[in-house]
Coordinates of C-alpha atoms in Angstrom, one line a residue:
M250 CA 48.6 -63.9 -6.1
L251 CA 48.6 -60.3 -5.1
S252 CA 50.6 -58.1 -7.5
H253 CA 51.7 -54.6 -8.0
A254 CA 49.3 -54.4 -11.0
H255 CA 46.4 -55.6 -9.0
I256 CA 46.7 -52.9 -6.4
W257 CA 46.9 -50.1 -9.0
R258 CA 44.1 -51.5 -11.1
A259 CA 41.9 -51.5 -8.0
L260 CA 42.7 -47.8 -7.3
D261 CA 42.2 -46.8 -10.9
T262 CA 38.9 -48.7 -11.1
L263 CA 37.6 -47.1 -7.9
A264 CA 38.5 -43.7 -9.2
E265 CA 36.6 -44.4 -12.4
R266 CA 33.6 -45.6 -10.5
L267 CA 33.5 -42.3 -8.6
G268 CA 34.1 -40.3 -11.8
L269 CA 37.4 -39.1 -10.5
S270 CA 41.0 -38.9 -11.8
A271 CA 43.8 -40.6 -9.9
S272 CA 44.8 -37.1 -8.6
A273 CA 41.2 -36.3 -7.5
L274 CA 40.9 -39.6 -5.7
A275 CA 44.1 -38.8 -3.8
R276 CA 42.9 -35.3 -2.9
R277 CA 39.6 -36.8 -1.6
A278 CA 41.5 -39.1 0.7
G279 CA 43.5 -36.1 2.0
L280 CA 46.7 -37.1 0.2
D281 CA 49.1 -35.2 -2.0
A282 CA 47.5 -35.0 -5.5
T283 CA 50.4 -36.8 -7.1
T284 CA 50.3 -39.8 -4.8
F285 CA 48.6 -42.1 -7.3
N286 CA 50.1 -40.6 -10.5
R287 CA 51.5 -43.1 -13.0
S288 CA 54.9 -41.5 -12.6
K289 CA 54.9 -42.6 -8.9
R290 CA 54.3 -46.2 -9.7
E291 CA 57.8 -47.1 -10.6
A292 CA 61.2 -46.0 -9.2
P293 CA 63.8 -44.4 -11.5
D294 CA 65.5 -47.8 -11.8
G295 CA 62.2 -49.5 -13.0
R296 CA 61.4 -51.2 -9.7
P297 CA 57.6 -51.2 -8.9
R298 CA 56.5 -48.7 -6.2
W299 CA 53.5 -49.9 -4.1
P300 CA 51.0 -47.5 -2.6
S301 CA 51.3 -47.5 1.2
T302 CA 48.8 -49.3 3.4
E303 CA 48.0 -45.9 5.0
S304 CA 47.1 -44.3 1.7
I305 CA 44.8 -47.2 0.8
A306 CA 43.1 -47.0 4.2
K307 CA 42.5 -43.3 3.7
V308 CA 41.0 -43.9 0.3
L309 CA 38.7 -46.6 1.6
A310 CA 37.5 -44.4 4.5
A311 CA 37.0 -41.3 2.2
T312 CA 35.0 -43.2 -0.4
G313 CA 33.0 -45.5 1.9
T314 CA 34.5 -48.6 0.2
S315 CA 34.9 -51.8 2.2
L316 CA 38.1 -53.9 2.1
D317 CA 36.1 -56.7 0.4
E318 CA 34.9 -54.4 -2.4
F319 CA 38.5 -53.2 -2.9
M320 CA 39.8 -56.8 -3.0
A321 CA 37.1 -57.5 -5.7
L322 CA 38.4 -54.6 -7.8
M323 CA 41.9 -56.1 -7.6
D324 CA 40.6 -59.2 -9.4
G325 CA 39.0 -57.1 -12.0
A326 CA 35.4 -57.2 -10.7
G327 CA 33.6 -54.0 -11.2
S328 CA 35.5 -53.1 -14.4
G329 CA 33.5 -52.1 -17.5
R330 CA 30.2 -50.2 -17.6
R331 CA 26.6 -51.2 -18.0
A332 CA 23.2 -49.6 -17.9
I333 CA 21.4 -49.8 -14.5
P334 CA 17.9 -48.7 -13.6
L335 CA 17.5 -45.1 -12.3
I336 CA 14.4 -44.8 -10.1
G337 CA 13.2 -41.8 -8.2
F338 CA 12.6 -41.9 -4.5
A339 CA 8.9 -41.2 -5.0
Q340 CA 8.7 -44.1 -7.5
A341 CA 10.5 -46.4 -5.1
G342 CA 7.7 -46.0 -2.6
E343 CA 5.1 -47.1 -5.2
G344 CA 4.2 -50.6 -6.2
G345 CA 5.4 -52.3 -9.3
F346 CA 9.0 -51.3 -9.3
F347 CA 10.5 -54.0 -7.0
D348 CA 9.8 -57.7 -6.2
D349 CA 9.6 -59.1 -2.7
A350 CA 13.4 -59.4 -2.5
G351 CA 13.9 -55.7 -3.3
F352 CA 15.1 -56.4 -6.9
P353 CA 14.0 -53.9 -9.6
V354 CA 11.4 -55.4 -11.9
G355 CA 9.4 -54.2 -14.9
G356 CA 11.2 -51.5 -17.0
A357 CA 9.3 -48.3 -16.4
W358 CA 12.4 -46.4 -15.5
D359 CA 15.3 -44.4 -16.9
E360 CA 18.8 -45.8 -17.0
I361 CA 22.3 -44.6 -16.3
A362 CA 25.7 -46.0 -17.4
F363 CA 27.7 -47.1 -14.4
P364 CA 30.8 -49.2 -13.7
N365 CA 29.9 -52.9 -13.1
V366 CA 29.6 -53.4 -9.3
G367 CA 29.3 -57.2 -9.5
D368 CA 25.5 -57.3 -8.7
E369 CA 23.2 -57.7 -11.7
H370 CA 20.3 -56.3 -9.5
A371 CA 22.1 -53.1 -8.6
Y372 CA 20.2 -49.9 -9.4
A373 CA 20.3 -46.1 -8.8
L374 CA 18.0 -44.0 -6.8
E375 CA 17.6 -40.2 -7.3
I376 CA 17.2 -38.4 -4.0
S377 CA 14.3 -36.0 -3.6
G378 CA 13.7 -33.5 -0.8
D379 CA 15.9 -32.5 2.1
S380 CA 15.2 -35.3 4.6
M381 CA 18.7 -36.8 4.0
L382 CA 20.7 -33.6 4.3
P383 CA 23.5 -33.0 4.9
L384 CA 24.8 -36.3 3.4
Y385 CA 22.5 -36.6 0.4
R386 CA 21.0 -33.6 -1.3
D387 CA 18.0 -33.2 -3.6
G388 CA 19.1 -34.6 -7.0
D389 CA 22.0 -36.7 -5.8
I390 CA 22.2 -40.2 -7.1
V391 CA 22.9 -43.2 -4.9
V392 CA 23.7 -46.7 -6.3
V393 CA 22.5 -49.6 -4.1
S394 CA 23.0 -53.3 -4.2
P395 CA 20.3 -55.6 -2.8
A396 CA 22.8 -58.5 -2.8
A397 CA 25.6 -56.8 -0.9
P398 CA 26.2 -57.9 2.7
I399 CA 25.2 -55.3 5.2
R400 CA 27.1 -54.5 8.4
R401 CA 26.8 -52.0 11.2
G402 CA 27.8 -48.5 10.0
D403 CA 26.8 -49.1 6.4
R404 CA 24.5 -46.6 4.7
V405 CA 21.4 -48.3 3.5
V406 CA 18.1 -47.8 1.8
V407 CA 15.1 -49.3 3.5
K408 CA 11.5 -49.7 2.2
T409 CA 8.8 -50.4 4.7
R410 CA 5.7 -52.5 3.9
E411 CA 3.7 -49.3 4.1
G412 CA 5.7 -47.9 1.2
E413 CA 8.0 -45.5 3.0
V414 CA 11.5 -45.3 1.6
L415 CA 14.3 -44.3 4.0
A416 CA 18.1 -43.6 3.5
K417 CA 19.8 -44.2 6.8
E418 CA 22.8 -45.7 8.5
L419 CA 22.5 -49.2 9.9
K420 CA 23.0 -48.8 13.7
R421 CA 22.1 -52.3 14.8
Q422 CA 20.4 -55.4 13.4
T423 CA 19.0 -58.4 15.3
A424 CA 16.7 -61.2 14.3
K425 CA 13.7 -59.2 15.2
T426 CA 14.6 -55.5 14.8
V427 CA 16.6 -53.1 12.7
E428 CA 17.9 -49.8 14.3
L429 CA 18.6 -47.0 11.8
R430 CA 20.5 -43.8 12.5
S431 CA 19.2 -40.7 10.7
L432 CA 21.6 -38.9 8.4
N433 CA 19.8 -35.7 9.1
P434 CA 20.1 -34.5 12.7
E435 CA 16.6 -32.9 12.3
H436 CA 15.1 -36.3 11.7
S437 CA 14.9 -39.0 14.5
D438 CA 16.4 -42.4 14.4
R439 CA 14.1 -45.3 13.6
L440 CA 13.6 -48.7 15.2
L441 CA 11.7 -51.1 12.8
Q442 CA 10.4 -54.5 13.5
D443 CA 11.5 -57.1 11.0
G444 CA 8.0 -57.6 9.9
E445 CA 7.7 -53.9 9.0
I446 CA 10.5 -54.1 6.4
A447 CA 9.9 -54.9 2.8
W448 CA 13.5 -54.8 1.8
I449 CA 16.9 -53.3 2.8
A450 CA 19.8 -52.6 0.4
R451 CA 23.3 -51.3 0.9
V452 CA 24.4 -48.0 -0.6
L453 CA 27.6 -48.6 -2.7
W454 CA 28.2 -45.1 -4.1
A455 CA 26.8 -41.6 -4.1
S456 CA 27.3 -38.8 -6.6
Q457 CA 28.8 -36.3 -4.1

């Protein structure tokens, strides 16, 4: 059953995942900084105050969080922290770091502590170069999930069978092709045949 506590727990967990306070999360969503303060969660007479649907929608849009992910946070999924692999983009293009399904294997990597995202195979990639500007800059960290469902408009990381690693937006996917929109206007969009793709994983979070 959906409760007042579930909603606020999801917002708090999302803020923690992004390394933000409740006030900073509100500001990122274009809301008043006090919108999610604990003092706003109860009325003077003790009755619970619920965040508005509009404010939640703005948070989801501003953080790139899907409704399914937010619902999982209500149930407590994603709480806690664990160490996940941190792999450089150059390393990601080499052999030995991923299996055929795109899951990290081996152990020749650094690790970072990150809130649990409900995928034991989730890992972090460190951006290098400027090919993903203006969205991702050199040194930014993106956390990706090979197990997360992918939909049109999602930001994804794709590795081709030739070893190229791309960070793009999924434009369209069919049984035979994947169309990718470039994040950098100076780089062209890509159309890949299914047989050209080694694996594709959804970006869940970026250190921006």
